Amino acid sequence: MLCAAPSVLVHLIDNSTKENIILQNNIALEQITVRDGAKKNNDFTIIEESGLLLIIKKALKGSIEIEIDSNVITQFSYNTSAPKSNACCDFGELIDVVVTSNQYNLEGNTITIFL
């Protein structure tokens, strides 16, 4: 059985339309930059059906900055709980999430950020 790498799912929602901004604005992968707290590029992809960003976690604790067209649109920090089981794909859940300057919801490992 193959497991995905530890990751964070980010759903970027337009506050006025309540739609995913990546789908709403046809934003391509090349227009987005994701950086860690050390300002180094972070691996990510877009889940095309939903417009969610799947961001690979480099560590159990960290911070992420998301840019679209060279404009920082949001930043957040996170910590990760201990796994609940010994299963190979249990990487723990996000805890202590803080999103700078935006309202957000946290559900499991998915952060919905309202822009």
Tab-separated table of N, CA and C in Angstrom:
chain	number	residue	atom	x	y	z
A	1	MET	N	0.842	-1.185	0.000
A	1	MET	CA	0.000	0.000	0.000
A	1	MET	C	0.881	1.240	0.000
A	2	LEU	N	0.591	2.163	-0.888
A	2	LEU	CA	1.344	3.404	-0.964
A	2	LEU	C	0.622	4.503	-0.205
A	3	CYS	N	1.376	5.318	0.485
A	3	CYS	CA	0.805	6.440	1.231
A	3	CYS	C	1.284	7.742	0.612
A	4	ALA	N	0.454	8.753	0.708
A	4	ALA	CA	0.864	10.088	0.297
A	4	ALA	C	1.836	10.632	1.336
A	5	ALA	N	2.615	11.611	0.950
A	5	ALA	CA	3.528	12.264	1.891
A	5	ALA	C	2.708	13.105	2.859
A	6	PRO	N	3.257	13.390	4.049
A	6	PRO	CA	2.555	14.280	4.983
A	6	PRO	C	2.267	15.614	4.289
A	7	SER	N	1.034	16.074	4.393
A	7	SER	CA	0.668	17.284	3.663
A	7	SER	C	-0.415	18.079	4.380
A	8	VAL	N	-0.608	19.278	3.877
A	8	VAL	CA	-1.662	20.192	4.326
A	8	VAL	C	-2.510	20.493	3.093
A	9	LEU	N	-3.822	20.438	3.247
A	9	LEU	CA	-4.724	20.848	2.170
A	9	LEU	C	-5.205	22.262	2.474
A	10	VAL	N	-5.121	23.142	1.487
A	10	VAL	CA	-5.540	24.528	1.679
A	10	VAL	C	-6.607	24.865	0.644
A	11	HIS	N	-7.751	25.319	1.155
A	11	HIS	CA	-8.883	25.714	0.320
A	11	HIS	C	-8.983	27.232	0.412
A	12	LEU	N	-8.690	27.926	-0.670
A	12	LEU	CA	-8.710	29.388	-0.704
A	12	LEU	C	-10.061	29.849	-1.241
A	13	ILE	N	-10.842	30.514	-0.397
A	13	ILE	CA	-12.212	30.895	-0.736
A	13	ILE	C	-12.340	32.418	-0.866
A	14	ASP	N	-12.977	32.852	-1.938
A	14	ASP	CA	-13.293	34.262	-2.136
A	14	ASP	C	-14.406	34.628	-1.156
A	15	ASN	N	-14.156	35.599	-0.301
A	15	ASN	CA	-15.108	35.987	0.739
A	15	ASN	C	-16.448	36.449	0.175
A	16	SER	N	-16.442	37.119	-0.959
A	16	SER	CA	-17.696	37.648	-1.492
A	16	SER	C	-18.484	36.604	-2.287
A	17	THR	N	-17.820	35.770	-3.089
A	17	THR	CA	-18.543	34.793	-3.912
A	17	THR	C	-18.662	33.422	-3.244
A	18	LYS	N	-17.846	33.184	-2.221
A	18	LYS	CA	-17.789	31.886	-1.519
A	18	LYS	C	-17.324	30.758	-2.433
A	19	GLU	N	-16.614	31.112	-3.515
A	19	GLU	CA	-16.081	30.115	-4.438
A	19	GLU	C	-14.572	29.984	-4.252
A	20	ASN	N	-14.038	28.840	-4.667
A	20	ASN	CA	-12.602	28.610	-4.627
A	20	ASN	C	-11.938	29.575	-5.612
A	21	ILE	N	-10.975	30.371	-5.145
A	21	ILE	CA	-10.389	31.399	-6.013
A	21	ILE	C	-9.540	30.811	-7.142
A	22	ILE	N	-8.983	29.643	-6.934
A	22	ILE	CA	-8.167	29.028	-7.989
A	22	ILE	C	-9.059	28.614	-9.152
A	23	LEU	N	-10.198	27.995	-8.849
A	23	LEU	CA	-11.134	27.604	-9.906
A	23	LEU	C	-11.831	28.820	-10.502
A	24	GLN	N	-12.274	29.733	-9.637
A	24	GLN	CA	-13.010	30.921	-10.069
A	24	GLN	C	-12.207	31.776	-11.033
A	25	ASN	N	-10.898	31.892	-10.777
A	25	ASN	CA	-10.036	32.776	-11.574
A	25	ASN	C	-9.119	32.026	-12.532
A	26	ASN	N	-9.351	30.716	-12.695
A	26	ASN	CA	-8.528	29.893	-13.593
A	26	ASN	C	-7.042	30.080	-13.334
A	27	ILE	N	-6.649	30.023	-12.074
A	27	ILE	CA	-5.250	30.224	-11.695
A	27	ILE	C	-4.475	28.931	-11.956
A	28	ALA	N	-3.375	29.060	-12.683
A	28	ALA	CA	-2.533	27.916	-13.029
A	28	ALA	C	-1.460	27.698	-11.966
A	29	LEU	N	-0.965	26.490	-11.915
A	29	LEU	CA	0.091	26.116	-10.971
A	29	LEU	C	1.270	27.084	-11.050
A	30	GLU	N	1.626	27.506	-12.255
A	30	GLU	CA	2.785	28.385	-12.461
A	30	GLU	C	2.599	29.775	-11.856
A	31	GLN	N	1.358	30.168	-11.577
A	31	GLN	CA	1.079	31.482	-10.993
A	31	GLN	C	1.213	31.484	-9.472
A	32	ILE	N	1.358	30.309	-8.891
A	32	ILE	CA	1.369	30.165	-7.433
A	32	ILE	C	2.766	29.814	-6.952
A	33	THR	N	3.161	30.432	-5.845
A	33	THR	CA	4.410	30.091	-5.162
A	33	THR	C	4.078	29.808	-3.711
A	34	VAL	N	4.591	28.712	-3.199
A	34	VAL	CA	4.417	28.350	-1.796
A	34	VAL	C	5.807	28.287	-1.185
A	35	ARG	N	5.991	29.010	-0.069
A	35	ARG	CA	7.291	29.044	0.611
A	35	ARG	C	7.120	28.652	2.070
A	36	ASP	N	8.197	28.096	2.618
A	36	ASP	CA	8.206	27.762	4.045
A	36	ASP	C	8.704	28.967	4.835
A	37	GLY	N	8.824	28.808	6.137
A	37	GLY	CA	9.246	29.900	7.016
A	37	GLY	C	10.631	30.445	6.716
A	38	ALA	N	11.475	29.631	6.070
A	38	ALA	CA	12.820	30.068	5.694
A	38	ALA	C	12.827	30.684	4.297
A	39	LYS	N	11.637	30.936	3.740
A	39	LYS	CA	11.459	31.535	2.410
A	39	LYS	C	11.975	30.640	1.283
A	40	LYS	N	12.017	29.317	1.545
A	40	LYS	CA	12.406	28.364	0.506
A	40	LYS	C	11.151	27.795	-0.125
A	41	ASN	N	11.202	27.594	-1.435
A	41	ASN	CA	10.043	27.050	-2.131
A	41	ASN	C	9.648	25.701	-1.551
A	42	ASN	N	8.351	25.502	-1.458
A	42	ASN	CA	7.770	24.293	-0.879
A	42	ASN	C	7.033	23.543	-1.985
A	43	ASP	N	7.181	22.229	-2.039
A	43	ASP	CA	6.484	21.428	-3.042
A	43	ASP	C	4.981	21.460	-2.783
A	44	PHE	N	4.201	21.568	-3.863
A	44	PHE	CA	2.741	21.565	-3.770
A	44	PHE	C	2.174	21.203	-5.130
A	45	THR	N	0.889	20.924	-5.140
A	45	THR	CA	0.159	20.707	-6.382
A	45	THR	C	-1.261	21.216	-6.191
A	46	ILE	N	-1.997	21.324	-7.274
A	46	ILE	CA	-3.401	21.709	-7.220
A	46	ILE	C	-4.228	20.464	-7.521
A	47	ILE	N	-5.204	20.188	-6.670
A	47	ILE	CA	-6.155	19.117	-6.961
A	47	ILE	C	-7.186	19.740	-7.899
A	48	GLU	N	-7.114	19.383	-9.167
A	48	GLU	CA	-7.861	20.084	-10.207
A	48	GLU	C	-9.369	20.093	-10.016
A	49	GLU	N	-9.948	19.006	-9.528
A	49	GLU	CA	-11.400	18.933	-9.383
A	49	GLU	C	-11.927	19.921	-8.345
A	50	SER	N	-11.160	20.150	-7.275
A	50	SER	CA	-11.635	20.972	-6.162
A	50	SER	C	-10.928	22.322	-6.047
A	51	GLY	N	-9.781	22.463	-6.690
A	51	GLY	CA	-8.994	23.691	-6.553
A	51	GLY	C	-8.206	23.762	-5.260
A	52	LEU	N	-8.195	22.674	-4.491
A	52	LEU	CA	-7.423	22.646	-3.245
A	52	LEU	C	-5.926	22.608	-3.545
A	53	LEU	N	-5.155	23.298	-2.707
A	53	LEU	CA	-3.699	23.180	-2.773
A	53	LEU	C	-3.277	22.055	-1.848
A	54	LEU	N	-2.502	21.110	-2.341
A	54	LEU	CA	-1.939	20.045	-1.535
A	54	LEU	C	-0.475	20.412	-1.330
A	55	ILE	N	-0.151	20.855	-0.109
A	55	ILE	CA	1.193	21.353	0.212
A	55	ILE	C	1.911	20.298	1.046
A	56	ILE	N	3.078	19.871	0.585
A	56	ILE	CA	3.867	18.870	1.299
A	56	ILE	C	4.457	19.511	2.555
A	57	LYS	N	4.256	18.841	3.707
A	57	LYS	CA	4.832	19.338	4.967
A	57	LYS	C	6.277	18.865	5.064
A	58	LYS	N	7.199	19.812	5.271
A	58	LYS	CA	8.608	19.475	5.427
A	58	LYS	C	8.927	19.042	6.857
A	59	ALA	N	8.081	19.468	7.797
A	59	ALA	CA	8.334	19.177	9.214
A	59	ALA	C	7.001	19.106	9.948
A	60	LEU	N	7.043	18.638	11.187
A	60	LEU	CA	5.825	18.539	11.993
A	60	LEU	C	5.290	19.909	12.391
A	61	LYS	N	6.167	20.897	12.399
A	61	LYS	CA	5.809	22.259	12.798
A	61	LYS	C	6.410	23.208	11.778
A	62	GLY	N	5.679	24.250	11.409
A	62	GLY	CA	6.254	25.174	10.441
A	62	GLY	C	5.323	26.304	10.089
A	63	SER	N	5.725	27.049	9.068
A	63	SER	CA	4.893	28.135	8.560
A	63	SER	C	4.957	28.117	7.044
A	64	ILE	N	3.880	28.607	6.442
A	64	ILE	CA	3.722	28.585	4.988
A	64	ILE	C	3.246	29.960	4.533
A	65	GLU	N	3.771	30.394	3.396
A	65	GLU	CA	3.349	31.639	2.752
A	65	GLU	C	2.908	31.276	1.336
A	66	ILE	N	1.740	31.774	0.926
A	66	ILE	CA	1.221	31.486	-0.410
A	66	ILE	C	1.137	32.792	-1.195
A	67	GLU	N	1.740	32.775	-2.386
A	67	GLU	CA	1.701	33.920	-3.299
A	67	GLU	C	0.952	33.516	-4.566
A	68	ILE	N	0.181	34.458	-5.093
A	68	ILE	CA	-0.410	34.294	-6.415
A	68	ILE	C	0.005	35.506	-7.224
A	69	ASP	N	0.601	35.257	-8.387
A	69	ASP	CA	1.115	36.329	-9.247
A	69	ASP	C	2.009	37.296	-8.467
A	70	SER	N	2.913	36.751	-7.672
A	70	SER	CA	3.911	37.497	-6.895
A	70	SER	C	3.334	38.345	-5.766
A	71	ASN	N	2.058	38.159	-5.421
A	71	ASN	CA	1.447	38.859	-4.295
A	71	ASN	C	1.147	37.862	-3.188
A	72	VAL	N	1.661	38.140	-1.982
A	72	VAL	CA	1.369	37.265	-0.853
A	72	VAL	C	-0.111	37.402	-0.530
A	73	ILE	N	-0.845	36.278	-0.565
A	73	ILE	CA	-2.270	36.343	-0.279
A	73	ILE	C	-2.615	35.823	1.108
A	74	THR	N	-1.757	34.957	1.661
A	74	THR	CA	-1.998	34.462	3.017
A	74	THR	C	-0.745	33.810	3.570
A	75	GLN	N	-0.704	33.744	4.889
A	75	GLN	CA	0.372	33.066	5.613
A	75	GLN	C	-0.257	32.319	6.778
A	76	PHE	N	0.315	31.164	7.109
A	76	PHE	CA	-0.165	30.438	8.277
A	76	PHE	C	0.958	29.610	8.891
A	77	SER	N	0.782	29.333	10.167
A	77	SER	CA	1.711	28.447	10.869
A	77	SER	C	0.897	27.274	11.414
A	78	TYR	N	1.587	26.189	11.701
A	78	TYR	CA	0.902	24.981	12.160
A	78	TYR	C	1.828	24.137	13.023
A	79	ASN	N	1.221	23.229	13.737
A	79	ASN	CA	1.914	22.163	14.456
A	79	ASN	C	1.154	20.900	14.095
A	80	THR	N	1.716	19.749	14.400
A	80	THR	CA	1.077	18.482	14.070
A	80	THR	C	0.981	17.630	15.316
A	81	SER	N	-0.205	17.036	15.540
A	81	SER	CA	-0.392	16.161	16.691
A	81	SER	C	0.344	14.835	16.463
A	82	ALA	N	0.477	14.084	17.530
A	82	ALA	CA	1.042	12.744	17.410
A	82	ALA	C	0.046	11.867	16.648
A	83	PRO	N	0.531	10.898	15.873
A	83	PRO	CA	-0.384	9.984	15.180
A	83	PRO	C	-1.282	9.256	16.181
A	84	LYS	N	-2.515	8.932	15.744
A	84	LYS	CA	-3.460	8.220	16.607
A	84	LYS	C	-3.268	6.713	16.527
A	85	SER	N	-2.535	6.259	15.513
A	85	SER	CA	-2.323	4.828	15.335
A	85	SER	C	-0.913	4.585	14.814
A	86	ASN	N	-0.584	3.336	14.644
A	86	ASN	CA	0.722	2.971	14.069
A	86	ASN	C	0.629	2.723	12.573
A	87	ALA	N	-0.509	3.055	11.978
A	87	ALA	CA	-0.695	2.839	10.542
A	87	ALA	C	0.316	3.673	9.755
A	88	CYS	N	0.737	3.136	8.625
A	88	CYS	CA	1.789	3.806	7.848
A	88	CYS	C	1.379	5.177	7.326
A	89	CYS	N	0.088	5.421	7.143
A	89	CYS	CA	-0.362	6.696	6.576
A	89	CYS	C	-0.877	7.674	7.630
A	90	ASP	N	-0.756	7.348	8.898
A	90	ASP	CA	-1.209	8.246	9.958
A	90	ASP	C	-0.054	9.175	10.325
A	91	PHE	N	-0.133	10.415	9.843
A	91	PHE	CA	0.925	11.398	10.103
A	91	PHE	C	0.526	12.401	11.173
A	92	GLY	N	-0.605	12.174	11.855
A	92	GLY	CA	-1.113	13.132	12.828
A	92	GLY	C	-1.967	14.177	12.134
A	93	GLU	N	-2.611	15.031	12.945
A	93	GLU	CA	-3.468	16.086	12.394
A	93	GLU	C	-2.909	17.454	12.739
A	94	LEU	N	-3.317	18.439	11.957
A	94	LEU	CA	-2.898	19.809	12.215
A	94	LEU	C	-3.483	20.303	13.536
A	95	ILE	N	-2.660	20.979	14.313
A	95	ILE	CA	-3.098	21.635	15.544
A	95	ILE	C	-2.403	22.996	15.622
A	96	ASP	N	-2.854	23.827	16.517
A	96	ASP	CA	-2.230	25.141	16.747
A	96	ASP	C	-2.051	25.931	15.451
A	97	VAL	N	-3.041	25.875	14.578
A	97	VAL	CA	-2.977	26.607	13.311
A	97	VAL	C	-3.288	28.080	13.578
A	98	VAL	N	-2.478	28.956	13.005
A	98	VAL	CA	-2.703	30.403	13.081
A	98	VAL	C	-2.574	30.952	11.668
A	99	VAL	N	-3.652	31.560	11.170
A	99	VAL	CA	-3.650	32.176	9.850
A	99	VAL	C	-3.558	33.681	10.045
A	100	THR	N	-2.572	34.301	9.405
A	100	THR	CA	-2.344	35.732	9.537
A	100	THR	C	-3.344	36.512	8.688
A	101	SER	N	-4.081	37.413	9.298
A	101	SER	CA	-4.945	38.392	8.624
A	101	SER	C	-6.128	37.821	7.853
A	102	ASN	N	-6.509	36.587	8.067
A	102	ASN	CA	-7.665	36.021	7.366
A	102	ASN	C	-8.477	35.153	8.304
A	103	GLN	N	-9.792	35.123	8.084
A	103	GLN	CA	-10.646	34.167	8.780
A	103	GLN	C	-10.373	32.797	8.181
A	104	TYR	N	-10.546	31.750	8.993
A	104	TYR	CA	-10.292	30.401	8.483
A	104	TYR	C	-11.053	29.367	9.300
A	105	ASN	N	-11.177	28.184	8.731
A	105	ASN	CA	-11.714	27.009	9.416
A	105	ASN	C	-10.693	25.898	9.277
A	106	LEU	N	-10.621	25.061	10.286
A	106	LEU	CA	-9.717	23.909	10.261
A	106	LEU	C	-10.544	22.653	10.457
A	107	GLU	N	-10.383	21.713	9.531
A	107	GLU	CA	-11.054	20.427	9.631
A	107	GLU	C	-10.048	19.349	9.274
A	108	GLY	N	-9.580	18.592	10.266
A	108	GLY	CA	-8.553	17.572	10.005
A	108	GLY	C	-7.278	18.233	9.522
A	109	ASN	N	-6.848	17.878	8.329
A	109	ASN	CA	-5.649	18.480	7.740
A	109	ASN	C	-5.984	19.438	6.604
A	110	THR	N	-7.220	19.966	6.625
A	110	THR	CA	-7.646	20.930	5.613
A	110	THR	C	-7.913	22.284	6.276
A	111	ILE	N	-7.240	23.309	5.749
A	111	ILE	CA	-7.446	24.681	6.219
A	111	ILE	C	-8.218	25.411	5.118
A	112	THR	N	-9.392	25.934	5.456
A	112	THR	CA	-10.155	26.758	4.527
A	112	THR	C	-9.904	28.210	4.928
A	113	ILE	N	-9.332	28.976	4.012
A	113	ILE	CA	-8.963	30.368	4.278
A	113	ILE	C	-9.838	31.282	3.425
A	114	PHE	N	-10.469	32.262	4.079
A	114	PHE	CA	-11.361	33.203	3.393
A	114	PHE	C	-10.587	34.481	3.069
A	115	LEU	N	-10.519	34.785	1.773
A	115	LEU	CA	-9.749	35.930	1.289
A	115	LEU	C	-10.665	37.045	0.803
